[in-house]
RNA sequence: GCCGGUGUAGCUCAGCUGGUAGAGCAACUGACUUGUAAUCAGUAGGUCGGGGGUUCAAGUCCCUUCACCGGCUCCA
């Protein structure tokens, strides 16, 4: 019995029985050695898979370790190796799931377990050591296809209730199980896997954490062990180095080192204190934004931080977001006023208040209200994270009230605005998501089907008109309307969700908003929420990490460091600094009696864009010697010329300093 | 909130199996007067996150509480 096999452009016959691996061998022995799995007629299978009897030509594509598919298999197999080692060391451990992670920059795989005793971080090296021992023994991964009842029986006998639950849900008829020879490990799994543990050469266990079974906080709390694996040791090491680099740009660390902001246990978790240097950056952000808002026809509004409790009953915040609202506060008892207030979790009801101060005509729409509104939300303590997740933050919030006809243009204008802002701050890569209703995801959506259809269409059209590629995500919409989210990719490839444009069917209803149309009849306006930075705190955090603290000139808290070489020059240095300050730039003078090298190092570590090194030569010629933080020494020039360069950089909001351009200016 | 870890000077950290605290940097003072990433010397600085307990004796062991870190859940 023979079967025809095709690899690449060649077709060869092979006599059965034979495995995928055998087939690859007759084409290319080296390839057969390198491959860790293969695709058989497009389906990923193990190398040990028996070739079926067929008159058709079997297409085989070997999967190599240096491909994404190969890496995924390596990571998945490493997760199994991890579980095997744990079972070996801690008999009686219950297994959850153990997938490969391909899009998480932090980890490459995990396995969720419930061990007979709580595991701690000190167990990780022990487990990893056992994994290495098992890897060295080249233990084969075996696959078997069996009836559902049989699989259930196996896992029931092994007392694996969670696995049984999975099998009940996933298997119909037959399913596949894997085991590793000479190990206590059996898993319910689709595969494929590497042929044997010897193929796993570069892995590392990284973290131990808690995880709920099926992500459900009412279910068992398991322990999750994270690790990563690569095809080669070099790749693993380079990944580990990159990880260290990412740690160095952690905004919490840089926030301290650069004196940008602080958080105080004794004043409250998740509450941000902006220091002068962080404040300088925030002021630039806000100034820029206000200018843009003015140009784009927004009205700036300012509203209180608290309001009567009933406002949030009308708005629906009390019923929909009860968990994230701070408890109500009361007037002092002796006042004898039975009023309850709440601190605001959102700005929208206030903007609605302004809208409702008088009857509105279609002629005044769209009305665009913008506010840098500070809101407070009762986030769980375990979720707080530096500037990224806080309990008090300022939104660059805006609400647009318009007619249904205007909404597409308004949404489009928001998207344009968002792109302009994000690009100005140096982001170049974007990922856009359109979140719409799910078919039947159990969520209770407000608004009629017709409203939703119109709204989704308006959002879609706005994106398509601009040829912006987007991903449509069903079931991710808020209960009150569909939305567009814009994510940016930072300088080390991480995605951050920043801007959002959202429809709201809920609030116009609840607050009974109206405008008088051309037909002299009342109509309900459409309301669009929109934030570009999202939260100013969070955006700031993302900026810190994106630039690793080396902000573009226009944002830098200190833009110029004036560094006199000796005390003799101090007076001249202060003169120079004052000129620069009066020209509108943030400047610092270092009058300490350090050597110039130390002063430069200091300024460099503070990531100050320009240093002026001033000695006797500069004083006599009334010039400045300019050093740029990245390009180094740029030579002498007249102070006025230097200030012109600064003005140019400031005005253009240049992201980076271009030496070429600078030298042209010199000539 | 849940699971694991951590909490020692402004910062980064050392302090073995319990014997009442140490380094580097920063700060301050003085000397040096310096040409593109760390000049030298000296001084000061801590009720070891808080509370309770075991012990003759606790930074070290136990309990509790707070905060932070890594995750999970959540994220309008």
PDB file of N, CA and C in Angstrom, chain A residues 83-134:
ATOM      1  N   UNK A  83       3.743  21.337  33.585  1.00  0.00           N
ATOM      2  CA  UNK A  83       2.738  20.588  34.338  1.00  0.00           C
ATOM      3  C   UNK A  83       3.284  19.214  34.738  1.00  0.00           C
ATOM      4  N   UNK A  84       4.039  18.608  33.827  1.00  0.00           N
ATOM      5  CA  UNK A  84       4.612  17.295  34.120  1.00  0.00           C
ATOM      6  C   UNK A  84       5.561  17.384  35.313  1.00  0.00           C
ATOM      7  N   UNK A  85       6.392  18.423  35.325  1.00  0.00           N
ATOM      8  CA  UNK A  85       7.352  18.593  36.415  1.00  0.00           C
ATOM      9  C   UNK A  85       6.621  18.833  37.732  1.00  0.00           C
ATOM     10  N   UNK A  86       5.549  19.618  37.680  1.00  0.00           N
ATOM     11  CA  UNK A  86       4.797  19.899  38.904  1.00  0.00           C
ATOM     12  C   UNK A  86       4.155  18.619  39.434  1.00  0.00           C
ATOM     13  N   UNK A  87       3.567  17.834  38.527  1.00  0.00           N
ATOM     14  CA  UNK A  87       2.941  16.579  38.952  1.00  0.00           C
ATOM     15  C   UNK A  87       3.975  15.631  39.559  1.00  0.00           C
ATOM     16  N   UNK A  88       5.163  15.684  38.989  1.00  0.00           N
ATOM     17  CA  UNK A  88       6.243  14.840  39.455  1.00  0.00           C
ATOM     18  C   UNK A  88       6.657  15.242  40.876  1.00  0.00           C
ATOM     19  N   UNK A  89       6.763  16.547  41.092  1.00  0.00           N
ATOM     20  CA  UNK A  89       7.215  17.058  42.383  1.00  0.00           C
ATOM     21  C   UNK A  89       6.091  17.093  43.415  1.00  0.00           C
ATOM     22  N   UNK A  90       4.887  17.370  42.953  1.00  0.00           N
ATOM     23  CA  UNK A  90       3.753  17.528  43.871  1.00  0.00           C
ATOM     24  C   UNK A  90       2.597  16.635  43.432  1.00  0.00           C
ATOM     25  N   UNK A  91       2.693  15.342  43.703  1.00  0.00           N
ATOM     26  CA  UNK A  91       1.624  14.435  43.279  1.00  0.00           C
ATOM     27  C   UNK A  91       0.301  14.891  43.886  1.00  0.00           C
ATOM     28  N   UNK A  92      -0.759  14.730  43.109  1.00  0.00           N
ATOM     29  CA  UNK A  92      -2.059  15.145  43.610  1.00  0.00           C
ATOM     30  C   UNK A  92      -2.442  16.532  43.135  1.00  0.00           C
ATOM     31  N   UNK A  93      -1.545  17.190  42.422  1.00  0.00           N
ATOM     32  CA  UNK A  93      -1.854  18.509  41.873  1.00  0.00           C
ATOM     33  C   UNK A  93      -2.964  18.389  40.829  1.00  0.00           C
ATOM     34  N   UNK A  94      -3.936  19.310  40.914  1.00  0.00           N
ATOM     35  CA  UNK A  94      -5.019  19.347  39.929  1.00  0.00           C
ATOM     36  C   UNK A  94      -4.645  20.331  38.824  1.00  0.00           C
ATOM     37  N   UNK A  95      -4.915  19.907  37.592  1.00  0.00           N
ATOM     38  CA  UNK A  95      -4.529  20.751  36.466  1.00  0.00           C
ATOM     39  C   UNK A  95      -5.700  21.584  35.943  1.00  0.00           C
ATOM     40  N   UNK A  96      -5.388  22.791  35.532  1.00  0.00           N
ATOM     41  CA  UNK A  96      -6.377  23.637  34.853  1.00  0.00           C
ATOM     42  C   UNK A  96      -6.020  23.677  33.383  1.00  0.00           C
ATOM     43  N   UNK A  97      -5.720  24.850  32.870  1.00  0.00           N
ATOM     44  CA  UNK A  97      -5.319  24.935  31.472  1.00  0.00           C
ATOM     45  C   UNK A  97      -3.894  25.466  31.374  1.00  0.00           C
ATOM     46  N   UNK A  98      -3.256  25.189  30.241  1.00  0.00           N
ATOM     47  CA  UNK A  98      -1.867  25.616  30.057  1.00  0.00           C
ATOM     48  C   UNK A  98      -1.557  25.968  28.621  1.00  0.00           C
ATOM     49  N   UNK A  99      -1.994  27.136  28.175  1.00  0.00           N
ATOM     50  CA  UNK A  99      -1.817  27.509  26.775  1.00  0.00           C
ATOM     51  C   UNK A  99      -0.506  28.260  26.510  1.00  0.00           C
ATOM     52  N   UNK A 100      -0.190  28.408  25.231  1.00  0.00           N
ATOM     53  CA  UNK A 100       0.888  29.299  24.813  1.00  0.00           C
ATOM     54  C   UNK A 100       0.299  30.698  24.690  1.00  0.00           C
ATOM     55  N   UNK A 101       1.119  31.702  24.980  1.00  0.00           N
ATOM     56  CA  UNK A 101       0.683  33.089  24.806  1.00  0.00           C
ATOM     57  C   UNK A 101       1.539  33.685  23.701  1.00  0.00           C
ATOM     58  N   UNK A 102       0.918  34.102  22.628  1.00  0.00           N
ATOM     59  CA  UNK A 102       1.718  34.602  21.516  1.00  0.00           C
ATOM     60  C   UNK A 102       1.703  36.121  21.385  1.00  0.00           C
ATOM     61  N   UNK A 103       0.762  36.791  22.023  1.00  0.00           N
ATOM     62  CA  UNK A 103       0.683  38.243  21.841  1.00  0.00           C
ATOM     63  C   UNK A 103       0.915  39.004  23.135  1.00  0.00           C
ATOM     64  N   UNK A 104       1.397  38.316  24.153  1.00  0.00           N
ATOM     65  CA  UNK A 104       1.633  38.965  25.425  1.00  0.00           C
ATOM     66  C   UNK A 104       3.128  39.228  25.560  1.00  0.00           C
ATOM     67  N   UNK A 105       3.527  40.499  25.617  1.00  0.00           N
ATOM     68  CA  UNK A 105       4.967  40.763  25.679  1.00  0.00           C
ATOM     69  C   UNK A 105       5.602  40.308  26.997  1.00  0.00           C
ATOM     70  N   UNK A 106       4.754  39.993  27.986  1.00  0.00           N
ATOM     71  CA  UNK A 106       5.305  39.677  29.296  1.00  0.00           C
ATOM     72  C   UNK A 106       5.670  38.208  29.442  1.00  0.00           C
ATOM     73  N   UNK A 107       4.840  37.338  28.868  1.00  0.00           N
ATOM     74  CA  UNK A 107       5.024  35.909  29.095  1.00  0.00           C
ATOM     75  C   UNK A 107       4.773  35.112  27.823  1.00  0.00           C
ATOM     76  N   UNK A 108       5.214  33.860  27.821  1.00  0.00           N
ATOM     77  CA  UNK A 108       5.046  33.023  26.637  1.00  0.00           C
ATOM     78  C   UNK A 108       4.113  31.843  26.838  1.00  0.00           C
ATOM     79  N   UNK A 109       3.878  31.484  28.095  1.00  0.00           N
ATOM     80  CA  UNK A 109       2.935  30.409  28.374  1.00  0.00           C
ATOM     81  C   UNK A 109       2.621  30.420  29.861  1.00  0.00           C
ATOM     82  N   UNK A 110       1.592  29.686  30.251  1.00  0.00           N
ATOM     83  CA  UNK A 110       1.362  29.486  31.685  1.00  0.00           C
ATOM     84  C   UNK A 110       0.667  28.159  31.882  1.00  0.00           C
ATOM     85  N   UNK A 111       0.638  27.706  33.114  1.00  0.00           N
ATOM     86  CA  UNK A 111      -0.202  26.573  33.464  1.00  0.00           C
ATOM     87  C   UNK A 111      -0.888  26.904  34.784  1.00  0.00           C
ATOM     88  N   UNK A 112      -2.202  26.683  34.850  1.00  0.00           N
ATOM     89  CA  UNK A 112      -2.948  26.914  36.076  1.00  0.00           C
ATOM     90  C   UNK A 112      -3.084  25.599  36.833  1.00  0.00           C
ATOM     91  N   UNK A 113      -2.735  25.625  38.111  1.00  0.00           N
ATOM     92  CA  UNK A 113      -2.789  24.393  38.901  1.00  0.00           C
ATOM     93  C   UNK A 113      -3.346  24.658  40.298  1.00  0.00           C
ATOM     94  N   UNK A 114      -3.815  23.592  40.909  1.00  0.00           N
ATOM     95  CA  UNK A 114      -4.081  23.648  42.348  1.00  0.00           C
ATOM     96  C   UNK A 114      -3.214  22.553  42.960  1.00  0.00           C
ATOM     97  N   UNK A 115      -2.150  22.969  43.627  1.00  0.00           N
ATOM     98  CA  UNK A 115      -1.214  22.005  44.203  1.00  0.00           C
ATOM     99  C   UNK A 115      -1.674  21.650  45.609  1.00  0.00           C
ATOM    100  N   UNK A 116      -1.201  20.507  46.119  1.00  0.00           N
ATOM    101  CA  UNK A 116      -1.615  20.080  47.467  1.00  0.00           C
ATOM    102  C   UNK A 116      -1.230  21.105  48.533  1.00  0.00           C
ATOM    103  N   UNK A 117      -0.160  21.844  48.283  1.00  0.00           N
ATOM    104  CA  UNK A 117       0.118  22.978  49.180  1.00  0.00           C
ATOM    105  C   UNK A 117       0.340  24.203  48.295  1.00  0.00           C
ATOM    106  N   UNK A 118       0.169  25.385  48.904  1.00  0.00           N
ATOM    107  CA  UNK A 118       0.375  26.613  48.146  1.00  0.00           C
ATOM    108  C   UNK A 118       1.814  26.655  47.655  1.00  0.00           C
ATOM    109  N   UNK A 119       1.990  26.925  46.383  1.00  0.00           N
ATOM    110  CA  UNK A 119       3.339  27.079  45.850  1.00  0.00           C
ATOM    111  C   UNK A 119       3.811  28.503  46.144  1.00  0.00           C
ATOM    112  N   UNK A 120       5.101  28.661  46.301  1.00  0.00           N
ATOM    113  CA  UNK A 120       5.646  30.005  46.472  1.00  0.00           C
ATOM    114  C   UNK A 120       6.747  30.208  45.432  1.00  0.00           C
ATOM    115  N   UNK A 121       7.240  31.426  45.371  1.00  0.00           N
ATOM    116  CA  UNK A 121       8.229  31.721  44.341  1.00  0.00           C
ATOM    117  C   UNK A 121       9.486  30.865  44.469  1.00  0.00           C
ATOM    118  N   UNK A 122       9.780  30.441  45.694  1.00  0.00           N
ATOM    119  CA  UNK A 122      10.983  29.628  45.866  1.00  0.00           C
ATOM    120  C   UNK A 122      10.824  28.256  45.214  1.00  0.00           C
ATOM    121  N   UNK A 123       9.597  27.884  44.898  1.00  0.00           N
ATOM    122  CA  UNK A 123       9.385  26.595  44.222  1.00  0.00           C
ATOM    123  C   UNK A 123       9.751  26.674  42.742  1.00  0.00           C
ATOM    124  N   UNK A 124       9.727  27.873  42.177  1.00  0.00           N
ATOM    125  CA  UNK A 124       9.935  27.998  40.734  1.00  0.00           C
ATOM    126  C   UNK A 124      11.276  27.422  40.264  1.00  0.00           C
ATOM    127  N   UNK A 125      12.397  27.791  40.917  1.00  0.00           N
ATOM    128  CA  UNK A 125      13.672  27.219  40.455  1.00  0.00           C
ATOM    129  C   UNK A 125      13.684  25.700  40.565  1.00  0.00           C
ATOM    130  N   UNK A 126      13.029  25.172  41.587  1.00  0.00           N
ATOM    131  CA  UNK A 126      13.001  23.713  41.783  1.00  0.00           C
ATOM    132  C   UNK A 126      12.235  23.063  40.624  1.00  0.00           C
ATOM    133  N   UNK A 127      11.084  23.651  40.293  1.00  0.00           N
ATOM    134  CA  UNK A 127      10.274  23.122  39.198  1.00  0.00           C
ATOM    135  C   UNK A 127      11.035  23.233  37.880  1.00  0.00           C
ATOM    136  N   UNK A 128      11.684  24.391  37.705  1.00  0.00           N
ATOM    137  CA  UNK A 128      12.418  24.601  36.457  1.00  0.00           C
ATOM    138  C   UNK A 128      13.544  23.569  36.318  1.00  0.00           C
ATOM    139  N   UNK A 129      14.182  23.274  37.430  1.00  0.00           N
ATOM    140  CA  UNK A 129      15.273  22.294  37.406  1.00  0.00           C
ATOM    141  C   UNK A 129      14.735  20.924  36.973  1.00  0.00           C
ATOM    142  N   UNK A 130      13.585  20.550  37.543  1.00  0.00           N
ATOM    143  CA  UNK A 130      12.991  19.277  37.170  1.00  0.00           C
ATOM    144  C   UNK A 130      12.616  19.258  35.689  1.00  0.00           C
ATOM    145  N   UNK A 131      12.139  20.406  35.200  1.00  0.00           N
ATOM    146  CA  UNK A 131      11.807  20.494  33.776  1.00  0.00           C
ATOM    147  C   UNK A 131      13.039  20.233  32.917  1.00  0.00           C
ATOM    148  N   UNK A 132      14.165  20.816  33.324  1.00  0.00           N
ATOM    149  CA  UNK A 132      15.405  20.623  32.553  1.00  0.00           C
ATOM    150  C   UNK A 132      15.832  19.162  32.560  1.00  0.00           C
ATOM    151  N   UNK A 133      15.702  18.538  33.729  1.00  0.00           N
ATOM    152  CA  UNK A 133      16.066  17.114  33.815  1.00  0.00           C
ATOM    153  C   UNK A 133      15.206  16.305  32.854  1.00  0.00           C
ATOM    154  N   UNK A 134      13.902  16.611  32.850  1.00  0.00           N
ATOM    155  CA  UNK A 134      12.986  15.861  31.986  1.00  0.00           C
ATOM    156  C   UNK A 134      13.264  16.160  30.520  1.00  0.00           C
TER     157      UNK A 134
END
